[in-house]
Structures are given as C-alpha cells and as structure tokens.
Amino acid sequence: MNKSHWIFILTLAVLVGCKNDKPAKEAVSANSAKQPNIVVIYTDDLGYGDIGANGATELQTPNIDKLANGGVRFTNGYASSATCTPSRYALLTGVYPWKNKNAKILPGTAPLIIGTEQMTLPRMLKTKGYHTGIVGKWHLGLGSGHVDWNKKVSPGPNEVGFDYSYIMAATQDRVPTVYIENGDVVGLDPNDPITIDYKNNYPGQTSGKENPELTTMKWHHGHNNSIINGIPRIGYMKGGEKARWSDVDMADHFLKGAQDYVKKHKDGPFFLYYGMQQPHVPRTPHPRFVGKSGLGPRGDVIVEADWVIGEFLKTLEEEGLLENTLIVFSSDNGPVLNDGYYDDAVEKLGKHTPTGGLRGGKYSLFEAGTHVPFITSWKGTIKPGVSNALVCQMDLLSSVAKLVGSDIRTSDSQDILEAFLGSSENGRKDLVLEASAKTAYRKGDWAMIPPYSGKALLKEVNIELGNSSEYQLYNLKEDPSQQNNLAASNKEKLAEMVAGYTAIRGKQTEKIKEIELK
Ligand code: NG6
Ligand code: CA
C-alpha cells in the first residue's frame, strides 16, 4: 500500500468516525424536519356510530378507538356525499361533487371522471417531492370509453397523480372482480381474456337471477348478474378466472399492499390513500373473523377492518414513522344495513346503532348520509382531543397543501389545517352536502334541506332519503336526530340558510319554492 492509499483510508476513517460521533439528537431533528408522510385510511359505508370512540358499545373497535384517542376525534366531520364516487371525487380533487355530473355511483366500466389535467391531492403532493400511492377501492372510473381489460387500463389513478396504484376498479359487488396494479390486471392469463358487460350476460353463463341455487350469498335487490365465488354481482364478467380475487382474503390482501407500500417508501415523504372495502357489501369476513362481532357479517367485517387498521398502524410504528406521519381516518358515506344481499345485517343488529342516532343513512340528505367518523392523528404533533369544528374531506387538499408549503388551493377545498391539527376549533363556516345529485346545507349548528320531489323512503334499504315537499330546518345541537322541523317556526333562520345555500349552490335543477320572508 503506498502513501496515498493510507491517506485515503485515514480520511475515510475520520469521516466515518465523525458520522458515528454525530449526536443522535441532530440526526433525529434532521429527520423530523422532513416533510411529513400523509396517510388517508378511507372505509366504505362505515357509520358515525360504528366505532367505539363515537359511542358504539355493541361492537368493539379498539384499534380505531386508539387512533381516535391519540389524535383528534371530530364530532362534525363530513364526507361530501352520501355515496362513494362523489365523496371520493371531492376528497381527491377538492371540488364539490355536484359540479361534475358524472360524479355518481359508477358501474365498473365507467370512464375516469377526474380530468387528467385536473389538480388532485396526490398531484399537489408530487409538486413537493412526494411519492404517491393508492391501495384499495378506486370507483372513479377507468379509461376513456371502452376499456379493454386485457391491455393497459388507462387513464386511471396513475394519470391523475398516483405514482403507484393497486386497486379494485369499482366496488366489491361490481365486476370486474380483479385487482389492477398500475393499469394491469394482476395475474391475468392472456389465454383467458376478460370481457365485461353491464347489460347482457354472455351465452351459456350462469347468473344470480337464473341460478340462485348456485349462490352462497342470496341477493335481495340488484346484485343478480354474474356469480363469482358464489356471490352474485352487479354486471356480467367472462374470463379472467385465474385473476379473480378471493373475497375473504381481500382485507389481508389490501393490508399487505398498504404495508408493502409503506415499507418501500419509508424514506419518504410519501402519500398513501388506503381505500378499505369494509363494511360495504358483499360482507365477506375472513373465516377468522366470522362470528366475532355477534352482529353478523356487517359487524364481523368492521371487527376485521379494525384489526387491519391495527396491523397497519403497527407497521408505521415498526418503521419508526408514526412521529412523521399525519394519519386521516374517515368513511366515504354513512351506513346501510341491507344494501342488496341477505346477510343478516338487519336481523342481527341488536342494539347497535350504526348511525350513532343520526337520521337517515347512506343515500340520504339527512345527517347520517354524510356525517361520518373522522379522525386525525400525528404522534407528537397533534394533541389528543375532541373537536367540534366543521370539517369536510374535501378540505384535505388545500389544508395538506398548506402543511407541506404548497400554494395550491382548489375551488371548494378550504385551508382549515389548524382545525385538522386540532389547534383550532375554526373549521369551515358552511358546507353543501350531496346525495343522489340533490343537496342540503350545513351551517353552524343548523342543517337545511330544500324541498325535493322524490320518495321519502328508499324502501329496499329502508333509509329515509330526506325528500319532502317542504323546506326542512333543524338545529343539530338541540336536535341531532333531526326530529323537529323548524322551517315554519324560524323563518329568519331559514332565510339565512337558504341565502347561504344558494350563494354556493346557485339555481338548482329542481324548482325551489320561494320562501316567504316576514
Ligand atoms: C347501489 C347498489 C349498492 C351499492 C351502491 C354503491 C344496487 C341495488 N345497489 O346501486 O349495493 O353497490 O350502489 O355503493 O345495485 S357505494 O358505497 O360505492 O356508493
Ligand atoms: Ca361507500
């Protein structure tokens, strides 16, 4: 070894030594100065009262409760809509869903409803150096017309801001019943191509309608097309036998996807949108959760979801990420019991109240449609507590933008970061809520539903929709279950509410009655 070699080795030793001598504190602060990771855990049809933290006693959700108790539990947290697609649209784009006529419950063959040039939460984060991923339910459409499931399926999540996607296209009850990774159907055998039709069955194929004897889960309304894994679905599917998902393994499968994503991108910053399928129909708990709730499959899949969340949080902890990760937990819309299958959700409900006493449910303009569980958590940064601030999922885009130092804001997404972090009770002042293209209004302690034609009760699911020929006005503080319509007795408040509502909503398609002002 010559002199220069020695000098090189000595220099290296000094450098390594210096590195090791660096105080641990400095290393940590350098780390925490990094942009925080953002994780959104989004359940499907979970009601306000479905979690212990919000008062459920008949059902145990220890992991969600722990998240709530270690973070901010919102008592006035809202989805934007009482159904899935519009809520997801608003969460990702920061735009009211009723501004997009395609933001309604979509079939599995629907084209992408987010513009490929449109601002989205992941796209905003990408401008700040984030890696962005989605694992789980998508339901915002794929492709731009006819989708060939045997080729790259595009545009989709990867074209609206996600670097990585591992999704189910629509819902667990809709075809195609396959996972799609970055546009490719996972495990597809090219010799067994997939075709999908939402109108007609394929010759020689069985269906729930014609072959009920082949089903292991019975359909109640809708859900009588292709039978897959014994479950009759919405839509017809042919081929792709090997690629089809296993329903009972879906929770574990998405969990692993979410864990793998986190492990791979732990050096961050990353954004993960984790769209869980529970407790949407068909409710298919893994056998190890069957019977665990005593409430039938709906309760069992909530117990399963809670376990999954516990496992996922463990991964964040094991990777040392909890102190640098903002976690948001919520649901895309309110609860429903019988949503199309006979699965004992009604029969085994017992004393459990998925709505937590709110009126209505999924599909409804009443509170339970959109008033959902909402939790933010960030170890060491968010002080545990309960917040009454009015917050909406749609506000995440602008609020998170503020957090990461981005100037990006979208039209309807308000920066209420302080409320999300629990450091202020000032949320948004008011909010327009949607259900089946109809809208209601929330401001302060008040809720107003304009007059709408249409049935009052959606019989199949036994949920009050909120339609009435009269204005409805409720004081939610005194009357959270919306029993006393004060529209006739408090005209002044009604006028104020209608003014606030029309200022945002403008003229509606349905004619609103002119209210008589005193
Ligand atoms: C409805 C389905 C329901 C559910 C819902 C979408 C019927 C009769 N009902 O049309 O089962 O799939 O769509 O739910 O088909 S959501 O949570 O994705 O909005
Ligand atoms: Ca839903």
XYZ file of C-alpha atoms and ligand atoms in Angstrom:
538
model
C 0.000 0.000 0.000
C 1.516 3.392 -0.910
C 1.212 6.680 0.920
C -1.801 7.959 -0.970
C -3.702 4.797 -0.135
C -3.021 5.363 3.547
C -4.156 8.937 3.341
C -7.329 7.790 1.666
C -8.011 5.170 4.330
C -7.266 7.584 7.167
C -9.510 10.223 5.686
C -12.251 7.635 5.328
C -11.800 6.541 8.951
C -12.048 10.138 10.151
C -15.163 10.706 8.076
C -16.836 7.511 9.324
C -15.803 8.378 12.854
C -17.321 11.822 12.507
C -20.508 10.324 11.224
C -20.750 7.970 14.162
C -19.913 10.730 16.580
C -22.736 12.888 15.327
C -25.153 13.353 18.211
C -28.266 11.241 17.766
C -30.380 14.289 18.513
C -29.177 16.065 15.444
C -29.931 13.059 13.283
C -33.496 12.952 14.628
C -34.111 16.614 14.126
C -32.790 16.381 10.615
C -35.271 13.583 10.078
C -38.245 15.340 11.625
C -37.550 18.401 9.546
C -38.529 16.257 6.601
C -41.945 16.674 5.047
C -44.465 14.524 6.913
C -45.919 11.460 5.273
C -49.660 11.629 4.695
C -51.904 8.590 5.028
C -55.635 8.585 4.376
C -57.440 5.480 5.632
C -60.836 5.512 3.983
C -63.505 2.997 4.925
C -66.558 2.249 2.800
C -70.038 2.821 4.306
C -68.859 2.997 7.919
C -71.354 4.930 10.031
C -70.693 7.593 12.643
C -71.853 5.228 15.361
C -69.945 2.192 14.116
C -66.836 2.882 16.184
C -66.354 2.679 19.930
C -64.819 6.155 20.048
C -68.129 7.588 18.819
C -70.175 5.656 21.327
C -70.638 2.155 19.907
C -70.970 -0.327 22.744
C -72.232 -3.426 20.937
C -69.209 -3.599 18.681
C -65.528 -3.377 19.622
C -63.129 -1.285 17.538
C -60.100 -0.977 19.844
C -57.612 -0.009 17.172
C -59.711 2.746 15.644
C -60.503 3.952 19.161
C -56.812 4.060 19.994
C -56.205 6.145 16.887
C -59.052 8.454 17.931
C -57.874 8.761 21.500
C -54.339 9.537 20.419
C -55.473 12.144 17.908
C -58.368 14.455 17.199
C -61.830 12.920 17.055
C -64.161 15.142 15.088
C -67.800 15.318 16.104
C -68.693 17.297 12.970
C -66.687 15.573 10.287
C -68.247 15.119 6.858
C -67.873 13.265 3.622
C -69.031 15.393 0.681
C -71.699 12.956 -0.399
C -73.890 10.143 0.854
C -72.431 7.766 -1.739
C -68.997 6.635 -2.700
C -67.926 8.044 -6.049
C -68.861 11.669 -5.362
C -67.198 11.620 -1.946
C -64.011 10.174 -3.376
C -64.073 12.679 -6.201
C -64.310 15.571 -3.734
C -61.635 14.183 -1.445
C -59.140 13.790 -4.269
C -59.948 16.928 -6.280
C -61.113 19.422 -3.680
C -64.131 20.218 -5.839
C -67.794 19.818 -4.883
C -69.020 16.594 -6.499
C -72.284 18.140 -7.733
C -70.185 20.290 -10.041
C -69.357 17.153 -12.012
C -72.428 15.478 -13.447
C -70.526 12.202 -13.759
C -69.749 12.033 -10.075
C -72.419 9.496 -9.240
C -72.306 5.772 -8.393
C -70.394 4.320 -11.334
C -70.504 0.912 -12.996
C -67.193 -0.929 -13.281
C -66.971 0.050 -16.936
C -67.354 3.813 -16.457
C -64.654 6.100 -17.823
C -62.405 8.082 -15.496
C -64.286 11.093 -14.113
C -61.270 13.069 -12.913
C -59.677 15.138 -15.671
C -56.127 14.080 -16.413
C -55.137 17.743 -16.153
C -57.138 18.333 -13.001
C -55.493 19.173 -9.682
C -55.653 16.360 -7.168
C -54.346 15.775 -3.682
C -51.610 13.378 -4.846
C -50.675 15.651 -7.747
C -50.284 18.593 -5.395
C -48.067 16.453 -3.159
C -45.951 15.387 -6.096
C -45.018 19.023 -6.678
C -43.479 18.865 -3.208
C -41.443 15.755 -3.883
C -43.845 13.155 -2.535
C -44.182 9.615 -3.761
C -47.887 8.896 -4.023
C -49.749 5.614 -3.838
C -53.250 4.216 -3.717
C -54.114 0.771 -2.413
C -57.737 -0.384 -2.341
C -61.006 0.861 -3.710
C -60.962 3.321 -6.598
C -64.506 3.727 -8.024
C -63.735 6.870 -10.003
C -63.839 5.275 -13.435
C -61.093 3.942 -15.671
C -60.204 4.517 -19.302
C -61.875 6.972 -21.627
C -64.679 4.946 -23.097
C -64.464 1.287 -23.844
C -61.922 -0.446 -21.608
C -60.005 -3.466 -22.834
C -59.160 -5.183 -19.560
C -56.505 -7.279 -21.295
C -54.354 -4.288 -22.145
C -53.030 -1.461 -20.013
C -56.101 0.121 -18.422
C -55.599 3.846 -18.771
C -56.208 6.628 -17.867
C -56.710 5.813 -14.215
C -55.120 6.662 -10.869
C -51.632 6.788 -12.395
C -52.768 9.532 -14.772
C -54.246 11.762 -12.055
C -51.344 11.920 -9.646
C -50.619 8.483 -8.226
C -47.143 7.069 -8.835
C -48.348 3.661 -7.752
C -51.789 2.076 -7.806
C -53.105 -1.253 -6.622
C -56.858 -1.098 -6.884
C -60.199 -2.689 -7.383
C -61.893 -0.816 -10.188
C -65.252 -0.066 -8.611
C -66.837 -1.880 -5.658
C -66.658 -5.357 -4.206
C -70.133 -6.079 -5.570
C -69.322 -4.977 -9.115
C -67.344 -6.639 -11.879
C -64.525 -6.849 -12.811
C -63.586 -8.755 -9.661
C -59.847 -8.450 -10.176
C -57.026 -6.346 -8.801
C -55.337 -3.848 -11.079
C -51.747 -2.781 -10.497
C -50.566 0.300 -12.346
C -53.140 -0.388 -15.050
C -52.505 -4.114 -15.434
C -54.913 -6.787 -14.250
C -52.933 -8.820 -11.730
C -52.434 -12.483 -12.643
C -54.254 -12.293 -15.961
C -53.813 -15.276 -18.240
C -53.667 -13.932 -21.815
C -55.364 -17.118 -22.975
C -58.374 -16.362 -20.807
C -59.194 -12.742 -21.629
C -61.656 -10.710 -19.569
C -64.763 -9.173 -21.024
C -67.293 -7.131 -19.102
C -70.853 -6.162 -19.940
C -73.231 -4.321 -17.647
C -76.280 -5.042 -19.808
C -76.207 -8.522 -21.213
C -74.965 -11.846 -19.968
C -72.687 -13.994 -22.090
C -74.270 -17.013 -23.740
C -74.072 -20.111 -21.575
C -73.052 -18.218 -18.429
C -74.943 -18.569 -15.183
C -76.341 -15.614 -13.271
C -77.725 -14.873 -9.840
C -81.092 -14.242 -11.375
C -81.346 -17.514 -13.255
C -79.307 -19.745 -10.994
C -79.966 -18.760 -7.403
C -79.155 -22.347 -6.412
C -75.504 -21.667 -7.307
C -75.133 -18.746 -4.942
C -73.755 -18.897 -1.418
C -74.952 -15.377 -0.683
C -78.521 -14.525 -1.659
C -79.334 -11.317 -3.438
C -82.107 -9.135 -2.096
C -82.251 -6.372 -4.696
C -79.961 -5.791 -7.666
C -76.850 -8.000 -7.493
C -78.194 -10.800 -9.642
C -75.762 -10.855 -12.552
C -72.531 -12.907 -12.774
C -71.871 -15.280 -9.903
C -68.290 -15.044 -8.714
C -67.054 -17.021 -5.701
C -70.686 -17.921 -5.087
C -71.651 -14.255 -4.803
C -73.959 -12.762 -7.420
C -72.627 -9.357 -8.574
C -73.619 -6.248 -10.438
C -72.549 -6.691 -14.069
C -71.501 -9.632 -16.189
C -67.951 -10.864 -16.431
C -66.416 -13.508 -18.601
C -62.885 -14.920 -18.444
C -60.003 -13.950 -16.204
C -60.643 -16.983 -13.988
C -57.129 -17.048 -12.514
C -57.059 -13.317 -11.916
C -60.240 -13.170 -9.861
C -59.849 -12.024 -6.298
C -60.726 -14.055 -3.257
C -63.339 -12.055 -1.337
C -62.469 -13.435 2.090
C -58.791 -12.591 1.557
C -59.371 -9.065 0.299
C -58.752 -7.381 3.651
C -55.445 -9.197 4.147
C -54.507 -8.590 0.548
C -55.003 -4.821 0.644
C -53.365 -4.677 4.072
C -50.258 -6.304 2.672
C -50.342 -3.906 -0.271
C -50.522 -0.931 2.090
C -47.779 -2.320 4.355
C -45.505 -3.062 1.416
C -46.045 0.422 0.062
C -45.086 1.988 3.376
C -42.008 -0.191 3.790
C -40.844 0.559 0.297
C -41.293 4.301 0.638
C -40.466 4.756 4.290
C -37.643 7.154 3.484
C -40.437 9.374 2.272
C -42.070 11.647 2.008
C -44.997 9.562 0.804
C -48.746 9.863 0.475
C -50.836 6.731 0.773
C -54.553 6.627 0.091
C -55.730 3.366 1.577
C -59.286 2.634 0.442
C -60.632 -0.220 2.527
C -63.627 -2.185 1.258
C -65.382 -2.717 4.580
C -68.212 -2.684 5.548
C -69.614 -2.344 2.005
C -71.478 -5.307 0.536
C -70.848 -8.147 -0.060
C -69.641 -8.522 3.509
C -67.116 -11.324 3.389
C -65.095 -11.520 6.590
C -62.093 -13.810 6.566
C -63.047 -17.040 8.390
C -61.003 -15.960 11.422
C -63.423 -13.058 11.927
C -66.656 -14.903 11.265
C -68.947 -14.664 14.284
C -66.559 -12.346 16.123
C -68.952 -9.431 16.481
C -72.165 -11.277 17.228
C -73.803 -8.868 14.767
C -73.458 -10.984 11.656
C -71.172 -10.285 8.681
C -71.575 -6.500 8.811
C -70.269 -6.421 12.370
C -67.648 -9.039 11.584
C -66.142 -7.051 8.722
C -65.986 -3.978 10.945
C -64.069 -6.044 13.510
C -61.890 -7.232 10.642
C -61.346 -3.655 9.419
C -60.390 -2.618 12.922
C -57.839 -5.415 13.121
C -56.438 -4.440 9.726
C -56.035 -0.842 10.886
C -54.241 -2.065 13.999
C -51.827 -4.076 11.862
C -51.268 -1.195 9.508
C -50.531 1.202 12.370
C -48.122 -1.353 13.797
C -46.214 -1.244 10.532
C -45.978 2.546 10.704
C -44.733 2.191 14.257
C -42.208 -0.532 13.469
C -40.829 1.546 10.638
C -40.440 4.474 13.009
C -42.858 6.590 11.001
C -45.604 7.486 13.466
C -43.957 10.738 14.516
C -43.592 11.888 10.959
C -46.939 10.819 9.551
C -50.277 12.573 9.507
C -52.992 9.927 9.518
C -56.539 10.774 8.482
C -59.271 8.226 9.081
C -62.804 8.555 7.732
C -65.587 6.938 5.711
C -66.910 7.737 2.233
C -70.551 7.826 3.304
C -72.885 6.749 6.056
C -74.146 3.305 6.963
C -76.651 0.980 5.358
C -77.812 -2.411 6.580
C -79.433 -4.334 3.732
C -77.681 -2.956 0.657
C -78.730 -5.747 -1.662
C -77.889 -9.101 -0.061
C -79.490 -11.167 2.649
C -76.596 -11.085 5.102
C -78.287 -10.740 8.491
C -77.256 -7.101 8.835
C -80.807 -6.218 9.863
C -81.644 -9.410 11.724
C -78.518 -9.427 13.892
C -78.259 -5.706 14.538
C -79.485 -5.950 18.111
C -78.934 -2.689 19.969
C -76.149 -1.448 17.721
C -76.807 1.927 16.040
C -74.531 2.390 13.024
C -75.752 5.967 12.573
C -74.992 6.878 16.175
C -78.525 8.245 16.400
C -78.328 10.452 13.340
C -81.247 10.374 10.917
C -81.108 8.634 7.534
C -78.084 6.691 6.305
C -76.236 6.044 3.078
C -78.023 7.726 0.109
C -79.679 10.262 2.433
C -79.734 14.051 2.661
C -80.253 13.635 6.375
C -77.209 13.718 8.612
C -76.301 10.029 8.665
C -75.620 10.133 4.917
C -72.516 12.287 5.213
C -71.776 12.851 8.910
C -69.142 10.163 9.380
C -66.293 9.071 11.640
C -63.384 11.462 11.211
C -60.040 11.242 12.986
C -56.664 12.873 12.501
C -53.595 11.591 14.281
C -49.932 12.540 14.294
C -47.898 11.328 17.195
C -46.094 14.102 18.984
C -47.595 16.852 16.829
C -51.358 16.546 17.213
C -52.518 16.943 20.784
C -55.153 14.329 21.596
C -58.634 15.743 21.953
C -62.138 16.107 20.602
C -63.020 18.798 18.105
C -66.432 20.178 17.213
C -65.083 22.066 14.223
C -66.993 21.586 10.983
C -64.573 19.728 8.709
C -65.017 18.016 5.363
C -62.868 15.528 3.470
C -62.894 17.924 0.527
C -60.768 20.318 2.624
C -57.845 17.955 2.869
C -56.341 19.101 -0.421
C -55.915 22.770 0.475
C -55.156 22.048 4.129
C -52.473 19.496 3.379
C -51.119 21.886 0.734
C -50.673 24.455 3.480
C -48.967 21.850 5.652
C -46.390 20.942 3.024
C -45.762 24.505 1.933
C -47.633 24.417 -1.356
C -49.608 27.397 -2.664
C -52.020 25.160 -4.496
C -55.677 25.559 -3.493
C -58.735 24.258 -5.301
C -62.100 25.953 -5.651
C -64.047 24.283 -2.883
C -61.333 22.909 -0.647
C -60.708 25.233 2.282
C -57.474 25.530 4.175
C -58.564 24.507 7.663
C -55.243 22.945 8.577
C -55.367 24.256 12.142
C -58.684 22.510 12.668
C -57.343 19.260 11.225
C -54.338 19.506 13.535
C -56.636 20.163 16.480
C -55.052 23.512 17.273
C -58.190 25.475 16.410
C -61.925 24.908 16.592
C -62.386 27.034 13.494
C -63.372 24.729 10.713
C -65.328 25.780 7.685
C -68.319 28.049 8.170
C -70.688 26.135 5.993
C -70.926 23.170 3.655
C -73.154 21.865 0.887
C -73.794 18.134 1.156
C -74.862 15.872 -1.693
C -76.987 12.747 -2.053
C -78.015 11.436 -5.469
C -77.430 14.834 -7.118
C -79.622 16.585 -4.551
C -78.056 18.863 -1.997
C -78.513 20.041 1.577
C -76.762 22.727 3.565
C -74.981 22.811 6.878
C -74.001 25.994 8.661
C -73.097 26.424 12.292
C -75.452 24.281 14.332
C -78.034 24.227 11.574
C -78.965 21.940 8.712
C -81.330 22.862 5.886
C -82.776 20.598 3.218
C -84.570 22.324 0.370
C -87.845 20.857 -0.908
C -87.378 17.953 -3.271
C -89.735 15.695 -5.109
C -88.905 12.003 -4.957
C -89.694 9.303 -2.491
C -89.220 9.941 1.190
C -88.121 6.393 1.898
C -85.786 4.188 -0.150
C -87.737 1.042 0.599
C -85.220 -1.629 -0.413
C -82.643 -0.327 2.039
C -85.151 1.149 4.486
C -83.499 4.559 4.623
C -85.198 7.955 4.703
C -83.780 9.995 1.844
C -84.708 13.421 3.142
C -87.040 14.349 0.272
C -90.006 16.451 1.299
C -92.273 18.965 -0.399
C -91.450 21.400 2.395
C -88.266 23.078 3.494
C -86.614 21.340 6.405
C -84.599 23.156 9.020
C -83.006 21.504 12.026
C -80.976 22.724 14.944
C -78.437 19.930 15.207
C -77.150 20.999 18.572
C -80.534 20.577 20.196
C -81.876 18.016 17.799
C -79.068 15.896 16.311
C -81.516 13.280 15.092
C -83.464 15.859 13.048
C -86.892 15.276 14.503
C -88.161 18.847 14.827
C -88.509 20.715 11.586
C -88.208 24.400 12.491
C -88.648 25.749 8.959
C -92.116 27.087 9.651
C -91.354 28.465 13.083
C -87.985 30.072 12.407
C -88.347 31.816 9.063
C -85.486 34.136 9.752
C -83.020 31.306 10.195
C -84.482 29.557 7.205
C -83.984 32.638 5.032
C -80.399 32.932 6.203
C -79.771 29.281 5.432
C -81.371 29.455 2.004
C -79.309 32.527 1.183
C -76.088 30.814 2.248
C -77.021 27.707 0.332
C -77.918 29.412 -2.923
C -74.773 31.528 -2.722
C -72.785 28.315 -3.135
C -75.175 26.094 -4.989
C -76.810 28.588 -7.332
C -80.015 27.651 -9.053
C -80.888 24.002 -8.904
C -82.470 21.776 -11.454
C -85.460 21.227 -9.235
C -87.506 24.334 -8.643
C -87.052 25.590 -5.123
C -90.123 27.091 -3.551
C -89.732 30.766 -2.852
C -89.869 31.118 0.872
C -91.997 33.812 2.329
C -89.948 36.169 4.389
C -91.592 38.003 7.214
C -76.017 0.674 -5.479
C -76.029 -0.799 -5.110
C -75.409 -0.941 -3.739
C -74.032 -0.328 -3.708
C -74.099 1.106 -4.186
C -72.764 1.743 -4.297
C -77.945 -1.980 -6.109
C -79.376 -2.325 -5.997
N -77.410 -1.287 -5.109
O -76.523 0.845 -6.758
O -75.364 -2.275 -3.359
O -73.171 -1.057 -4.523
O -74.698 1.162 -5.454
O -72.211 1.933 -3.060
O -77.311 -2.320 -7.082
S -71.057 2.979 -2.906
O -70.717 2.956 -1.491
O -69.977 2.503 -3.743
O -71.585 4.254 -3.311
Ca -69.435 3.827 0.142
